Amino acid sequence: MTVTTTSVDLDTARSNQQQRRMPGDHGRPLTQSRGLARALRILSTALIALWFALPFLPLVLWSFADQWMHPAAFPMETGTDGLTAAIANGGGRAFLHSLALSLVVAAIATPLGAMAARALSRGQVRFGKAITVLLFSPVMLPPFAAVLGLNVLLLRAWVPPVVGVVLVLVAVAIPYTTFSMRAAYAAYDDGFDEAARTLGASSRLTLWRIHLPLIAPALARSAFLAFLVGWSDYLITLVVGGGHLVTLPLIIASSASGVGNESSVAVLSLSAVIPPLILLGLIARSRNLDPGRQR
Amino acid sequence: MTAMLSRPRRRGVRATLLVLPAVIPVAIVVIGGIGTTVVQSLGLMPLVGTPALSVKTFEGTDDLLSSALLSLGIAVVSTAIAAVVGFFTAVLIISGNWGGRIVGALSAAAVTVPHLVGAASVGLLLSDSGVLARIFGIPPESWPALVAGPTWFAVIAEYAWKESAFIALIIVGTLATRITSYDETAAVLGAHRGARLRFVVLPLAAPSLLVASTIAFAYTLGSYEVAWLLGKTYPEPLSVMALRLFNSASLTARPEAAAVAVITLLLTAAVVVLAMLGLRRMRAWQ
Amino acid sequence: MTTELMTSAITLTSVTKSYSTTAPAALHGVNLDILPGTSTAIVGPSGSGKSTILRIIAGLEDANGGRVRLSGRDVTALLPEQRGISMVFQRPLLFPHLTVLDNVAFADRAAGVSRAQARKQAREHLEMVQMGTFASRSPQSLSGGQQQRVAVARALAAKPSVLLLDEPFSALDPGLKDEMHAMIASIRAAVNPTILFVTHDRDEASAMAERIVVLENGQLLQHDTVDHVFHQPASLAVARLLGGKNAFAGVIDNGVHHSAIGAVAIDGDVGSGRATLVFRHEAVTSTLRHATSGADAAALATPHADAAACQRLGPRELRGTVTAAVQRGPRRELVVRVGDADVHTEAAPGNLLSVGDPVTVSLPCEALWTVPA
């Protein structure tokens, strides 16, 4: 009888010791604290949680307040008056406009950013540094400074206002999509594409069946950032759109600058907060397709 | 032979074609927008009349200095608060405890909120008949003027709130994958918690903290809607001033608005250059 | 194993660890004693708990049960930085924001020593790993081997009572590994720390350690000298884990083991009953046999009942035919069919044996060992 060799060779083994444990997991003494340190830690956690949560409080309270006279600490009557007023102000249409605008911006800025990131991460672009600076510059650019000039430029070029809004928002979103895709491509292993090609796949097939599925999670994150740019914008839609495109932030601004329509502002604001949160939840749940480190 | 020679060049052309679709809209908006604004500010693009080069818009615009100082003040204070809160938030999130997870979820939620919505909520929260005043039972006349008051409290609070979440997420993004192993290494070398924070976590986070703070600062300096909704009417920050002039009926106001925009651009550029110099120094000792 | 007069450098008492309630336990009541100034290797297959032991000693993981003592002091409840150990990981993990010198000075700086003083001491430790000329370089500018040298210097600069190394050189090229082993030897000559390291490389274990701990499924199988774990394994599992290829189940009767390869006399007092005969393939050689006698047979040249006669009798010999041959560097490994069994051997020097050749296999008396069946 011969015993087969079970070598003590363990290249695949590390996975077991490093099974994706986070620092705070049970049994990790480094991030556990005791005594006074523990009390301080809980206190600071609570304070920071309060800091981030507090601005959401008036939205929730006012959204369902039909009657809330001043001295009362909490709404006296709850109901859907705020919702009714918000819809009467054109909230429904504005919501749809916002959604359409953000989706269009994401649909354009994401592939543009991904393509630029792909080329830049391979270092084959002439003037790569200058192009990187240019693509990043909209983040630092005060939107009103660009918009004042652009407004004149786009009017003289007969660009329809809505197209102008999309153009400017795409330019503002491109830094986010480009740089999040660049991070993804920095970690991307070209070996997968090469392996597919050596297995007989055409470049088109490799793109659709190998490349895109592997970078899909990063594309989703980029698209989310571009969506947020469109969804959050107020000034560009106001000035470049010139009133032709009424989005949710425009309605919120006109309601909030008035007096006495708190519950309508709260409902509109809540409806502007919830869609990104849903998308965020979806993205957080979709896990990276992690091919692992294959050496 | 020719095929081999032309290969790298073709690859270069392909790369350029991949970059171009992103470069074109950005170039139109950045170069076109800034260029037109600068041309307008110099009186070369008046709504009526003949173009004539002049810098009098920069002298003739009243209160430009006080507005610039106000804008800078708001940006400095809110970015400083955001940087400190953001860094400690990131440390909490990275520690990975249940508290860190809650803070992580809340700060991610804050990042997705549009600034205008944040401003509306902060207004509902902090005004003299706001939610906090009601919860504490303080009558409007005794409540401090946080909204539209002389301290610009509500404006700074909104910026600090949103940007602290942004800064925290940027730091977490760059540290999350590698901080645990460095933290453990420092611990087995005998460094206690305070020393690890000072000698390991802070220096490793510093470059991304600087970059994120610079982005937050530039945003705050150029942002309009928060100061417009929650601020005082006089003096006004640069962005509010520029938009008021832009929308005013006066024909001379357009070049003045453009001049305000150019001032803001220059301030932003100066801050970005300073930050890049700082970043280079940081990288130098890396 | 523990001497009364000497306090062990590391003592683990029934240390148990499981990562979750569903997963199998990573460590089952491990007891371990490491004497000061020794170097010990922990070997075992993936998931055997090797690294977990190191992390528990370092304080990077809490054990679910059991105690950890360092030099007699119970450190079970202490944080890593309070234990007086230091650890080198598989990745060098040099702090990217510090120079090479400041990395080595880190432990002193963290302990509140002035920068100048910390750097002075760091320089001495850098010299110890022959990296003195790289002091002002950034870690990123070094090669992997140089980085790991600095990581070792940094760990030594913390003046640990115990130095833990978690697969420290497994990412390096074979030639570099040899240099690292020489470096560890010179460090041991200079400062003599207690060393406990994890490796998956049997050669590295024997090159750097006097003693080996064999671990499987969270259980300690054997803790003994290098020679003993290789040649006198405590169990079939240990023999298998250390790359032993020859194991023949059988029965011991009156000092002679009977199995598929025939009857083999065993040295020493081996009792009687069921037992498995093991021997290292590196210790047995095959030589070409000029086939004059008949068929291959499980013919034992000189079976002898008297075990004590081992030395006198010289090597035992088996006859067989080569069924497989693999060249490994200068050595040629053979599989020889002996009766119904395959025996793994090496070709004796000068024997260019190939498949089909009739051979004689010599079993030196000292190489033979039996483990419980």
PDB file of N, CA, C and O in Angstrom, chain A residues 1-10 13-14 16-17 19 21 26-30 32 34, chain C residues 19 44-47 50-51 59-62 77 90 167 200 202 240-241 245 247-248 342 344:
ATOM      1  N   MET A   1       0.838  -1.196   0.000  1.00  0.00           N
ATOM      2  CA  MET A   1       0.000   0.000   0.000  1.00  0.00           C
ATOM      3  C   MET A   1       0.871   1.242   0.000  1.00  0.00           C
ATOM      4  O   MET A   1       1.836   1.346   0.740  1.00  0.00           O
ATOM      5  N   THR A   2       0.540   2.189  -0.816  1.00  0.00           N
ATOM      6  CA  THR A   2       1.305   3.431  -0.860  1.00  0.00           C
ATOM      7  C   THR A   2       0.402   4.592  -0.466  1.00  0.00           C
ATOM      8  O   THR A   2      -0.749   4.651  -0.870  1.00  0.00           O
ATOM      9  N   VAL A   3       0.947   5.438   0.320  1.00  0.00           N
ATOM     10  CA  VAL A   3       0.171   6.609   0.742  1.00  0.00           C
ATOM     11  C   VAL A   3       0.389   7.726  -0.267  1.00  0.00           C
ATOM     12  O   VAL A   3       1.517   8.031  -0.627  1.00  0.00           O
ATOM     13  N   THR A   4      -0.697   8.295  -0.748  1.00  0.00           N
ATOM     14  CA  THR A   4      -0.527   9.420  -1.662  1.00  0.00           C
ATOM     15  C   THR A   4       0.014  10.613  -0.905  1.00  0.00           C
ATOM     16  O   THR A   4      -0.275  10.801   0.271  1.00  0.00           O
ATOM     17  N   THR A   5       0.766  11.398  -1.620  1.00  0.00           N
ATOM     18  CA  THR A   5       1.420  12.531  -0.977  1.00  0.00           C
ATOM     19  C   THR A   5       0.440  13.673  -0.758  1.00  0.00           C
ATOM     20  O   THR A   5      -0.155  14.169  -1.685  1.00  0.00           O
ATOM     21  N   THR A   6       0.254  14.029   0.479  1.00  0.00           N
ATOM     22  CA  THR A   6      -0.443  15.276   0.758  1.00  0.00           C
ATOM     23  C   THR A   6       0.637  16.248   1.169  1.00  0.00           C
ATOM     24  O   THR A   6       1.088  16.229   2.285  1.00  0.00           O
ATOM     25  N   SER A   7       1.071  17.036   0.237  1.00  0.00           N
ATOM     26  CA  SER A   7       2.202  17.884   0.574  1.00  0.00           C
ATOM     27  C   SER A   7       1.722  18.988   1.490  1.00  0.00           C
ATOM     28  O   SER A   7       0.551  19.310   1.571  1.00  0.00           O
ATOM     29  N   VAL A   8       2.653  19.575   2.154  1.00  0.00           N
ATOM     30  CA  VAL A   8       2.349  20.661   3.076  1.00  0.00           C
ATOM     31  C   VAL A   8       2.402  21.971   2.297  1.00  0.00           C
ATOM     32  O   VAL A   8       2.519  23.040   2.839  1.00  0.00           O
ATOM     33  N   ASP A   9       2.300  21.815   0.998  1.00  0.00           N
ATOM     34  CA  ASP A   9       2.387  22.963   0.110  1.00  0.00           C
ATOM     35  C   ASP A   9       1.069  23.705   0.118  1.00  0.00           C
ATOM     36  O   ASP A   9       0.030  23.140  -0.097  1.00  0.00           O
ATOM     37  N   LEU A  10       1.099  24.981   0.341  1.00  0.00           N
ATOM     38  CA  LEU A  10      -0.149  25.639   0.712  1.00  0.00           C
ATOM     39  C   LEU A  10      -0.467  26.898  -0.037  1.00  0.00           C
ATOM     40  O   LEU A  10      -0.937  27.846   0.549  1.00  0.00           O
ATOM     41  N   ALA A  13      -3.811  28.038   0.339  1.00  0.00           N
ATOM     42  CA  ALA A  13      -4.298  27.915   1.704  1.00  0.00           C
ATOM     43  C   ALA A  13      -4.630  29.222   2.364  1.00  0.00           C
ATOM     44  O   ALA A  13      -5.442  29.265   3.262  1.00  0.00           O
ATOM     45  N   ARG A  14      -3.993  30.281   1.895  1.00  0.00           N
ATOM     46  CA  ARG A  14      -4.123  31.534   2.641  1.00  0.00           C
ATOM     47  C   ARG A  14      -5.571  31.973   2.774  1.00  0.00           C
ATOM     48  O   ARG A  14      -5.944  32.604   3.731  1.00  0.00           O
ATOM     49  N   ASN A  16      -7.988  30.500   3.700  1.00  0.00           N
ATOM     50  CA  ASN A  16      -8.594  30.035   4.926  1.00  0.00           C
ATOM     51  C   ASN A  16      -8.284  30.940   6.109  1.00  0.00           C
ATOM     52  O   ASN A  16      -9.144  31.191   6.955  1.00  0.00           O
ATOM     53  N   GLN A  17      -7.049  31.413   6.148  1.00  0.00           N
ATOM     54  CA  GLN A  17      -6.682  32.230   7.305  1.00  0.00           C
ATOM     55  C   GLN A  17      -7.234  33.631   7.159  1.00  0.00           C
ATOM     56  O   GLN A  17      -7.427  34.322   8.136  1.00  0.00           O
ATOM     57  N   GLN A  19     -10.145  34.661   5.821  1.00  0.00           N
ATOM     58  CA  GLN A  19     -11.482  34.556   5.249  1.00  0.00           C
ATOM     59  C   GLN A  19     -12.231  35.852   5.417  1.00  0.00           C
ATOM     60  O   GLN A  19     -13.178  35.924   6.199  1.00  0.00           O
ATOM     61  N   ARG A  21     -12.265  38.615   6.934  1.00  0.00           N
ATOM     62  CA  ARG A  21     -12.744  39.062   8.225  1.00  0.00           C
ATOM     63  C   ARG A  21     -12.518  40.549   8.371  1.00  0.00           C
ATOM     64  O   ARG A  21     -11.487  41.062   8.028  1.00  0.00           O
ATOM     65  N   HIS A  26     -16.026  39.506  15.665  1.00  0.00           N
ATOM     66  CA  HIS A  26     -15.867  38.893  16.962  1.00  0.00           C
ATOM     67  C   HIS A  26     -14.470  38.316  17.126  1.00  0.00           C
ATOM     68  O   HIS A  26     -13.941  37.691  16.227  1.00  0.00           O
ATOM     69  N   GLY A  27     -13.885  38.527  18.277  1.00  0.00           N
ATOM     70  CA  GLY A  27     -12.589  37.929  18.547  1.00  0.00           C
ATOM     71  C   GLY A  27     -11.419  38.708  18.007  1.00  0.00           C
ATOM     72  O   GLY A  27     -10.326  38.197  17.931  1.00  0.00           O
ATOM     73  N   ARG A  28     -11.630  39.966  17.603  1.00  0.00           N
ATOM     74  CA  ARG A  28     -10.504  40.774  17.142  1.00  0.00           C
ATOM     75  C   ARG A  28     -10.201  41.812  18.198  1.00  0.00           C
ATOM     76  O   ARG A  28     -10.856  42.840  18.281  1.00  0.00           O
ATOM     77  N   PRO A  29      -9.210  41.559  19.035  1.00  0.00           N
ATOM     78  CA  PRO A  29      -8.981  42.434  20.183  1.00  0.00           C
ATOM     79  C   PRO A  29      -8.567  43.852  19.789  1.00  0.00           C
ATOM     80  O   PRO A  29      -8.786  44.771  20.551  1.00  0.00           O
ATOM     81  N   LEU A  30      -7.986  44.029  18.606  1.00  0.00           N
ATOM     82  CA  LEU A  30      -7.446  45.346  18.266  1.00  0.00           C
ATOM     83  C   LEU A  30      -8.494  46.433  18.297  1.00  0.00           C
ATOM     84  O   LEU A  30      -8.234  47.553  18.686  1.00  0.00           O
ATOM     85  N   GLN A  32     -11.487  46.203  19.817  1.00  0.00           N
ATOM     86  CA  GLN A  32     -12.403  46.162  20.949  1.00  0.00           C
ATOM     87  C   GLN A  32     -11.799  46.986  22.066  1.00  0.00           C
ATOM     88  O   GLN A  32     -10.599  46.973  22.285  1.00  0.00           O
ATOM     89  N   ARG A  34     -12.101  48.539  26.185  1.00  0.00           N
ATOM     90  CA  ARG A  34     -12.601  48.182  27.508  1.00  0.00           C
ATOM     91  C   ARG A  34     -12.718  49.439  28.359  1.00  0.00           C
ATOM     92  O   ARG A  34     -12.019  50.427  28.111  1.00  0.00           O
TER      93      ARG A  34
ATOM     94  N   TYR C  19     -13.911  30.308  14.681  1.00  0.00           N
ATOM     95  CA  TYR C  19     -14.238  31.612  14.109  1.00  0.00           C
ATOM     96  C   TYR C  19     -15.735  31.868  14.103  1.00  0.00           C
ATOM     97  O   TYR C  19     -16.188  32.972  14.191  1.00  0.00           O
ATOM     98  N   GLY C  44       1.890  22.422   8.631  1.00  0.00           N
ATOM     99  CA  GLY C  44       0.591  21.759   8.568  1.00  0.00           C
ATOM    100  C   GLY C  44      -0.095  22.159   7.293  1.00  0.00           C
ATOM    101  O   GLY C  44       0.311  23.128   6.645  1.00  0.00           O
ATOM    102  N   PRO C  45      -1.129  21.438   6.903  1.00  0.00           N
ATOM    103  CA  PRO C  45      -1.825  21.772   5.656  1.00  0.00           C
ATOM    104  C   PRO C  45      -2.646  23.044   5.801  1.00  0.00           C
ATOM    105  O   PRO C  45      -2.740  23.614   6.887  1.00  0.00           O
ATOM    106  N   SER C  46      -3.243  23.479   4.705  1.00  0.00           N
ATOM    107  CA  SER C  46      -4.037  24.699   4.740  1.00  0.00           C
ATOM    108  C   SER C  46      -5.201  24.527   5.706  1.00  0.00           C
ATOM    109  O   SER C  46      -5.804  23.466   5.791  1.00  0.00           O
ATOM    110  N   GLY C  47      -5.492  25.575   6.440  1.00  0.00           N
ATOM    111  CA  GLY C  47      -6.600  25.538   7.365  1.00  0.00           C
ATOM    112  C   GLY C  47      -6.337  24.704   8.601  1.00  0.00           C
ATOM    113  O   GLY C  47      -7.255  24.372   9.348  1.00  0.00           O
ATOM    114  N   LYS C  50      -2.310  26.914  11.703  1.00  0.00           N
ATOM    115  CA  LYS C  50      -0.929  27.381  11.932  1.00  0.00           C
ATOM    116  C   LYS C  50      -0.889  28.873  12.226  1.00  0.00           C
ATOM    117  O   LYS C  50      -0.349  29.304  13.239  1.00  0.00           O
ATOM    118  N   SER C  51      -1.473  29.642  11.294  1.00  0.00           N
ATOM    119  CA  SER C  51      -1.410  31.093  11.467  1.00  0.00           C
ATOM    120  C   SER C  51      -2.235  31.528  12.662  1.00  0.00           C
ATOM    121  O   SER C  51      -1.898  32.500  13.332  1.00  0.00           O
ATOM    122  N   GLY C  59      -1.778  38.121  20.074  1.00  0.00           N
ATOM    123  CA  GLY C  59      -2.887  38.898  20.608  1.00  0.00           C
ATOM    124  C   GLY C  59      -3.742  39.528  19.529  1.00  0.00           C
ATOM    125  O   GLY C  59      -4.587  40.356  19.817  1.00  0.00           O
ATOM    126  N   LEU C  60      -3.520  39.126  18.284  1.00  0.00           N
ATOM    127  CA  LEU C  60      -4.342  39.666  17.200  1.00  0.00           C
ATOM    128  C   LEU C  60      -5.683  38.947  17.117  1.00  0.00           C
ATOM    129  O   LEU C  60      -6.617  39.439  16.492  1.00  0.00           O
ATOM    130  N   GLU C  61      -5.769  37.780  17.710  1.00  0.00           N
ATOM    131  CA  GLU C  61      -7.052  37.073  17.833  1.00  0.00           C
ATOM    132  C   GLU C  61      -7.222  36.704  19.295  1.00  0.00           C
ATOM    133  O   GLU C  61      -6.249  36.406  19.982  1.00  0.00           O
ATOM    134  N   ASP C  62      -8.470  36.707  19.755  1.00  0.00           N
ATOM    135  CA  ASP C  62      -8.761  36.188  21.082  1.00  0.00           C
ATOM    136  C   ASP C  62      -9.035  34.702  20.964  1.00  0.00           C
ATOM    137  O   ASP C  62      -9.756  34.276  20.073  1.00  0.00           O
ATOM    138  N   ALA C  77      -5.128  38.158  28.504  1.00  0.00           N
ATOM    139  CA  ALA C  77      -6.051  39.290  28.445  1.00  0.00           C
ATOM    140  C   ALA C  77      -5.390  40.555  27.918  1.00  0.00           C
ATOM    141  O   ALA C  77      -6.029  41.600  27.860  1.00  0.00           O
ATOM    142  N   GLN C  90       3.692  37.707   6.049  1.00  0.00           N
ATOM    143  CA  GLN C  90       4.145  37.258   4.733  1.00  0.00           C
ATOM    144  C   GLN C  90       4.456  38.453   3.834  1.00  0.00           C
ATOM    145  O   GLN C  90       5.440  38.456   3.113  1.00  0.00           O
ATOM    146  N   GLU C 167       4.826  32.821   7.696  1.00  0.00           N
ATOM    147  CA  GLU C 167       5.254  32.547   6.312  1.00  0.00           C
ATOM    148  C   GLU C 167       6.067  33.709   5.759  1.00  0.00           C
ATOM    149  O   GLU C 167       5.743  34.281   4.714  1.00  0.00           O
ATOM    150  N   HIS C 200       5.067  26.741   4.977  1.00  0.00           N
ATOM    151  CA  HIS C 200       4.523  25.578   4.285  1.00  0.00           C
ATOM    152  C   HIS C 200       5.626  24.859   3.538  1.00  0.00           C
ATOM    153  O   HIS C 200       5.393  23.969   2.755  1.00  0.00           O
ATOM    154  N   ARG C 202       8.812  22.571   3.801  1.00  0.00           N
ATOM    155  CA  ARG C 202       9.484  21.634   4.717  1.00  0.00           C
ATOM    156  C   ARG C 202      10.976  21.911   4.791  1.00  0.00           C
ATOM    157  O   ARG C 202      11.589  21.790   5.839  1.00  0.00           O
ATOM    158  N   ARG C 240       2.788  11.509   6.556  1.00  0.00           N
ATOM    159  CA  ARG C 240       2.141  11.939   5.329  1.00  0.00           C
ATOM    160  C   ARG C 240       2.330  13.453   5.126  1.00  0.00           C
ATOM    161  O   ARG C 240       2.701  13.906   4.057  1.00  0.00           O
ATOM    162  N   LEU C 241       2.074  14.246   6.202  1.00  0.00           N
ATOM    163  CA  LEU C 241       2.151  15.701   6.096  1.00  0.00           C
ATOM    164  C   LEU C 241       3.553  16.167   5.774  1.00  0.00           C
ATOM    165  O   LEU C 241       3.740  17.196   5.139  1.00  0.00           O
ATOM    166  N   LYS C 245       6.429   9.107   1.674  1.00  0.00           N
ATOM    167  CA  LYS C 245       5.687   8.431   0.624  1.00  0.00           C
ATOM    168  C   LYS C 245       5.542   6.945   0.880  1.00  0.00           C
ATOM    169  O   LYS C 245       4.735   6.278   0.245  1.00  0.00           O
ATOM    170  N   ALA C 247       4.531   3.888   3.223  1.00  0.00           N
ATOM    171  CA  ALA C 247       3.816   3.451   4.418  1.00  0.00           C
ATOM    172  C   ALA C 247       3.186   2.106   4.100  1.00  0.00           C
ATOM    173  O   ALA C 247       2.476   1.976   3.102  1.00  0.00           O
ATOM    174  N   PHE C 248       3.500   1.106   4.916  1.00  0.00           N
ATOM    175  CA  PHE C 248       3.026  -0.249   4.629  1.00  0.00           C
ATOM    176  C   PHE C 248       2.383  -0.823   5.880  1.00  0.00           C
ATOM    177  O   PHE C 248       3.063  -1.054   6.894  1.00  0.00           O
ATOM    178  N   ASP C 342       4.178  -0.756  -4.019  1.00  0.00           N
ATOM    179  CA  ASP C 342       5.096   0.209  -4.623  1.00  0.00           C
ATOM    180  C   ASP C 342       5.971   0.803  -3.536  1.00  0.00           C
ATOM    181  O   ASP C 342       5.456   1.286  -2.526  1.00  0.00           O
ATOM    182  N   HIS C 344       8.774   3.760  -2.789  1.00  0.00           N
ATOM    183  CA  HIS C 344       9.394   4.979  -3.325  1.00  0.00           C
ATOM    184  C   HIS C 344      10.842   5.031  -2.858  1.00  0.00           C
ATOM    185  O   HIS C 344      11.104   4.932  -1.662  1.00  0.00           O
TER     186      HIS C 344
END
